[in-house]
Amino acid sequence: MFELKYHTPFSWTEAVMADFDTFLQDHAAAEKKASGMAMSMLSHYPDRRKLVKAMTDLALEEMIHFKQVLKLLIDRDVNLGNDQKDPYVKKIRAVFRNGRDEFFMDRLLVGAVIEARGHERFSLVAQALPDGKEKEFYAAIAKSEEKHKNLFVELAYEYFDKNEVDIRLEEILIAEAEICKNIPFTAALH
Ligand SMILES: [Fe+2]
Ligand SMILES: [Fe+2]
């Protein structure tokens, strides 16, 4: 559907594998925030039926992801971490334009790009992990985040002109690549 403009090198997984417990804590927080973001979307646009339905399903699915990551943490005898500020999400939110329609389109497209980054990085984690339940989980979650990426773009096409969406998506992809490549690698999703 679309390609990210910065490709995370496989060496990123070294930081993740060096402290996998911390990575799992960060991942759990990211899933919880993704669910909250979906609920915030449906609360802001109650008259957009297709969006409300899609965001209801998404909020539930992201909470299931959270529950699955929580299970991995508990199996490793690690507690849930404190929420940390996600510099990537904070920076990417700065691209949001004012205006009801512009803001709505940007929220959808930023959602798509964040999901795409999740898909990319969870795929890398799946590749880096040794055979076992954690590897299987990351392969499955990568596929799920790819579906979410497509969902957000489909929703944008539903509510806006395709050409306008494609132009704005290109701009957001360029901004996201610039943000992402400047964040040092740590045991975190972003
Ligand atoms: Fe998720
Ligand atoms: Fe997702």
mmCIF file of C-alpha atoms and ligand atoms in Angstrom:
data_model
loop_
_atom_site.group_PDB
_atom_site.id
_atom_site.type_symbol
_atom_site.label_atom_id
_atom_site.label_comp_id
_atom_site.label_asym_id
_atom_site.label_seq_id
_atom_site.Cartn_x
_atom_site.Cartn_y
_atom_site.Cartn_z
ATOM 1 C CA MET A 1 0.000 0.000 0.000
ATOM 2 C CA PHE A 2 2.791 2.456 0.893
ATOM 3 C CA GLU A 3 6.431 2.178 1.895
ATOM 4 C CA LEU A 4 8.197 3.918 4.745
ATOM 5 C CA LYS A 5 10.980 6.248 3.607
ATOM 6 C CA TYR A 6 13.465 5.267 6.281
ATOM 7 C CA HIS A 7 14.229 1.592 6.707
ATOM 8 C CA THR A 8 15.332 0.582 10.185
ATOM 9 C CA PRO A 9 18.602 -1.372 9.948
ATOM 10 C CA PHE A 10 18.692 -4.858 11.455
ATOM 11 C CA SER A 11 21.331 -3.575 13.895
ATOM 12 C CA TRP A 12 18.462 -1.797 15.713
ATOM 13 C CA THR A 13 17.519 -5.227 17.120
ATOM 14 C CA GLU A 14 20.859 -5.364 18.990
ATOM 15 C CA ALA A 15 19.626 -2.633 21.360
ATOM 16 C CA VAL A 16 16.333 -4.491 21.749
ATOM 17 C CA MET A 17 17.890 -7.891 22.423
ATOM 18 C CA ALA A 18 20.391 -6.376 24.880
ATOM 19 C CA ASP A 19 17.499 -5.483 27.207
ATOM 20 C CA PHE A 20 14.444 -7.401 26.052
ATOM 21 C CA ASP A 21 12.585 -6.913 29.352
ATOM 22 C CA THR A 22 12.711 -3.129 28.931
ATOM 23 C CA PHE A 23 11.650 -3.496 25.305
ATOM 24 C CA LEU A 24 8.615 -5.539 26.384
ATOM 25 C CA GLN A 25 7.674 -2.888 28.957
ATOM 26 C CA ASP A 26 7.875 -0.207 26.269
ATOM 27 C CA HIS A 27 5.904 -2.359 23.849
ATOM 28 C CA ALA A 28 3.149 -2.907 26.423
ATOM 29 C CA ALA A 29 2.896 0.868 26.917
ATOM 30 C CA ALA A 30 2.734 1.393 23.126
ATOM 31 C CA GLU A 31 -0.184 -1.046 22.775
ATOM 32 C CA LYS A 32 -2.058 0.643 25.607
ATOM 33 C CA LYS A 33 -1.529 4.052 23.973
ATOM 34 C CA ALA A 34 -2.665 2.677 20.594
ATOM 35 C CA SER A 35 -5.906 1.507 22.197
ATOM 36 C CA GLY A 36 -6.375 4.889 23.866
ATOM 37 C CA MET A 37 -5.730 6.644 20.567
ATOM 38 C CA ALA A 38 -8.458 4.578 18.868
ATOM 39 C CA MET A 39 -10.915 5.471 21.642
ATOM 40 C CA SER A 40 -9.993 9.134 21.351
ATOM 41 C CA MET A 41 -10.690 8.997 17.586
ATOM 42 C CA LEU A 42 -14.176 7.555 17.992
ATOM 43 C CA SER A 43 -14.985 10.074 20.724
ATOM 44 C CA HIS A 44 -13.972 13.000 18.517
ATOM 45 C CA TYR A 45 -15.966 11.919 15.464
ATOM 46 C CA PRO A 46 -19.145 10.241 16.788
ATOM 47 C CA ASP A 47 -21.051 11.039 13.566
ATOM 48 C CA ARG A 48 -18.645 9.085 11.335
ATOM 49 C CA ARG A 49 -20.137 5.628 11.580
ATOM 50 C CA LYS A 50 -17.535 3.698 9.638
ATOM 51 C CA LEU A 51 -14.766 5.295 11.680
ATOM 52 C CA VAL A 52 -16.546 4.628 14.985
ATOM 53 C CA LYS A 53 -16.979 0.945 14.096
ATOM 54 C CA ALA A 54 -13.359 0.583 12.931
ATOM 55 C CA MET A 55 -11.928 2.390 15.975
ATOM 56 C CA THR A 56 -14.046 0.283 18.349
ATOM 57 C CA ASP A 57 -12.599 -2.892 16.829
ATOM 58 C CA LEU A 58 -9.101 -1.394 16.840
ATOM 59 C CA ALA A 59 -9.266 -0.283 20.497
ATOM 60 C CA LEU A 60 -10.198 -3.844 21.476
ATOM 61 C CA GLU A 61 -7.526 -5.410 19.300
ATOM 62 C CA GLU A 62 -4.792 -3.159 20.682
ATOM 63 C CA MET A 63 -5.885 -4.023 24.231
ATOM 64 C CA ILE A 64 -5.617 -7.716 23.310
ATOM 65 C CA HIS A 65 -2.063 -6.989 22.132
ATOM 66 C CA PHE A 66 -1.440 -5.267 25.451
ATOM 67 C CA LYS A 67 -2.736 -8.331 27.291
ATOM 68 C CA GLN A 68 -0.496 -10.606 25.224
ATOM 69 C CA VAL A 69 2.602 -8.500 25.947
ATOM 70 C CA LEU A 70 1.652 -8.369 29.611
ATOM 71 C CA LYS A 71 1.562 -12.174 29.615
ATOM 72 C CA LEU A 72 5.084 -12.292 28.148
ATOM 73 C CA LEU A 73 6.252 -9.898 30.886
ATOM 74 C CA ILE A 74 4.660 -11.956 33.656
ATOM 75 C CA ASP A 75 6.147 -15.169 32.213
ATOM 76 C CA ARG A 76 9.554 -13.485 32.554
ATOM 77 C CA ASP A 77 8.672 -12.284 36.068
ATOM 78 C CA VAL A 78 8.854 -8.633 35.010
ATOM 79 C CA ASN A 79 6.363 -5.942 36.069
ATOM 80 C CA LEU A 80 4.694 -3.478 33.787
ATOM 81 C CA GLY A 81 6.871 -0.356 33.487
ATOM 82 C CA ASN A 82 6.003 3.269 34.123
ATOM 83 C CA ASP A 83 4.780 5.122 31.056
ATOM 84 C CA GLN A 84 7.607 7.030 29.399
ATOM 85 C CA LYS A 85 7.189 9.917 26.981
ATOM 86 C CA ASP A 86 7.549 8.595 23.444
ATOM 87 C CA PRO A 87 9.695 11.221 21.639
ATOM 88 C CA TYR A 88 8.762 9.780 18.246
ATOM 89 C CA VAL A 89 5.006 10.067 18.826
ATOM 90 C CA LYS A 90 5.398 13.555 20.304
ATOM 91 C CA LYS A 91 7.404 14.742 17.281
ATOM 92 C CA ILE A 92 5.154 13.174 14.681
ATOM 93 C CA ARG A 93 2.055 14.739 16.247
ATOM 94 C CA ALA A 94 3.598 18.124 15.446
ATOM 95 C CA VAL A 95 2.711 17.575 11.759
ATOM 96 C CA PHE A 96 -1.027 17.847 12.508
ATOM 97 C CA ARG A 97 -2.597 20.750 10.645
ATOM 98 C CA ASN A 98 -5.368 22.960 12.017
ATOM 99 C CA GLY A 99 -8.836 22.840 10.508
ATOM 100 C CA ARG A 100 -11.443 20.142 11.120
ATOM 101 C CA ASP A 101 -10.860 18.190 7.896
ATOM 102 C CA GLU A 102 -7.101 18.703 7.755
ATOM 103 C CA PHE A 103 -6.709 17.590 11.370
ATOM 104 C CA PHE A 104 -8.869 14.526 10.784
ATOM 105 C CA MET A 105 -6.947 13.504 7.651
ATOM 106 C CA ASP A 106 -3.611 13.981 9.401
ATOM 107 C CA ARG A 107 -4.692 11.909 12.384
ATOM 108 C CA LEU A 108 -5.648 9.053 10.078
ATOM 109 C CA LEU A 109 -2.434 9.247 8.063
ATOM 110 C CA VAL A 110 -0.169 9.609 11.083
ATOM 111 C CA GLY A 111 -1.986 6.576 12.488
ATOM 112 C CA ALA A 112 -1.196 4.670 9.285
ATOM 113 C CA VAL A 113 2.483 5.613 9.409
ATOM 114 C CA ILE A 114 2.852 4.711 13.112
ATOM 115 C CA GLU A 115 1.266 1.324 12.395
ATOM 116 C CA ALA A 116 3.614 0.845 9.439
ATOM 117 C CA ARG A 117 6.603 1.549 11.695
ATOM 118 C CA GLY A 118 5.257 -0.947 14.215
ATOM 119 C CA HIS A 119 4.888 -3.531 11.476
ATOM 120 C CA GLU A 120 8.464 -2.945 10.313
ATOM 121 C CA ARG A 121 10.047 -3.085 13.761
ATOM 122 C CA PHE A 122 8.052 -6.018 15.108
ATOM 123 C CA SER A 123 9.055 -7.949 11.967
ATOM 124 C CA LEU A 124 12.703 -7.214 12.775
ATOM 125 C CA VAL A 125 12.213 -8.360 16.378
ATOM 126 C CA ALA A 126 10.615 -11.582 15.103
ATOM 127 C CA GLN A 127 13.664 -12.171 12.884
ATOM 128 C CA ALA A 128 16.106 -11.500 15.720
ATOM 129 C CA LEU A 129 14.441 -13.709 18.342
ATOM 130 C CA PRO A 130 15.379 -17.375 18.703
ATOM 131 C CA ASP A 131 12.661 -19.959 17.918
ATOM 132 C CA GLY A 132 9.929 -19.987 20.537
ATOM 133 C CA LYS A 133 6.679 -18.395 21.641
ATOM 134 C CA GLU A 134 8.107 -14.857 21.675
ATOM 135 C CA LYS A 135 9.274 -15.142 18.054
ATOM 136 C CA GLU A 136 5.847 -16.489 17.027
ATOM 137 C CA PHE A 137 4.127 -13.687 18.877
ATOM 138 C CA TYR A 138 6.209 -10.991 17.150
ATOM 139 C CA ALA A 139 5.610 -12.506 13.714
ATOM 140 C CA ALA A 140 1.848 -12.500 14.422
ATOM 141 C CA ILE A 141 1.778 -8.991 15.826
ATOM 142 C CA ALA A 142 3.743 -7.643 12.855
ATOM 143 C CA LYS A 143 0.999 -8.934 10.535
ATOM 144 C CA SER A 144 -1.694 -7.396 12.694
ATOM 145 C CA GLU A 145 -0.007 -3.968 12.641
ATOM 146 C CA GLU A 146 0.243 -4.187 8.846
ATOM 147 C CA LYS A 147 -3.541 -4.608 8.703
ATOM 148 C CA HIS A 148 -3.923 -1.538 10.908
ATOM 149 C CA LYS A 149 -1.663 0.439 8.569
ATOM 150 C CA ASN A 150 -3.972 -0.420 5.661
ATOM 151 C CA LEU A 151 -7.102 0.267 7.715
ATOM 152 C CA PHE A 152 -6.080 3.877 8.399
ATOM 153 C CA VAL A 153 -5.339 4.557 4.733
ATOM 154 C CA GLU A 154 -8.659 2.975 3.678
ATOM 155 C CA LEU A 155 -10.457 5.204 6.179
ATOM 156 C CA ALA A 156 -8.677 8.258 4.775
ATOM 157 C CA TYR A 157 -9.816 7.265 1.257
ATOM 158 C CA GLU A 158 -13.352 6.828 2.586
ATOM 159 C CA TYR A 159 -13.567 10.390 3.865
ATOM 160 C CA PHE A 160 -11.290 12.301 1.484
ATOM 161 C CA ASP A 161 -10.277 12.567 -2.146
ATOM 162 C CA LYS A 162 -7.714 9.869 -2.960
ATOM 163 C CA ASN A 163 -5.333 12.241 -4.673
ATOM 164 C CA GLU A 164 -5.322 14.647 -1.730
ATOM 165 C CA VAL A 165 -4.721 11.753 0.643
ATOM 166 C CA ASP A 166 -1.808 10.449 -1.421
ATOM 167 C CA ILE A 167 -0.151 13.884 -1.555
ATOM 168 C CA ARG A 168 -0.471 14.373 2.205
ATOM 169 C CA LEU A 169 0.648 10.821 2.954
ATOM 170 C CA GLU A 170 3.842 11.462 0.979
ATOM 171 C CA GLU A 171 4.540 14.600 3.060
ATOM 172 C CA ILE A 172 3.929 12.772 6.326
ATOM 173 C CA LEU A 173 6.146 9.873 5.250
ATOM 174 C CA ILE A 174 9.009 12.296 4.556
ATOM 175 C CA ALA A 175 8.518 13.957 7.976
ATOM 176 C CA GLU A 176 8.304 10.587 9.755
ATOM 177 C CA ALA A 177 11.506 9.324 8.136
ATOM 178 C CA GLU A 178 13.362 12.434 9.290
ATOM 179 C CA ILE A 179 12.054 12.022 12.855
ATOM 180 C CA CYS A 180 12.690 8.291 13.039
ATOM 181 C CA LYS A 181 16.248 8.284 11.716
ATOM 182 C CA ASN A 182 17.311 10.896 14.281
ATOM 183 C CA ILE A 183 16.199 8.956 17.352
ATOM 184 C CA PRO A 184 19.004 6.874 18.884
ATOM 185 C CA PHE A 185 18.440 3.122 19.153
ATOM 186 C CA THR A 186 17.386 1.956 22.600
ATOM 187 C CA ALA A 187 15.473 -1.042 23.944
ATOM 188 C CA ALA A 188 12.211 0.601 22.836
ATOM 189 C CA LEU A 189 9.890 0.449 19.851
ATOM 190 C CA HIS A 190 10.813 4.022 18.902
HETATM 191 FE FE FE B 1 -0.956 -3.394 18.409
HETATM 192 FE FE FE B 2 -1.833 -1.404 15.698
#
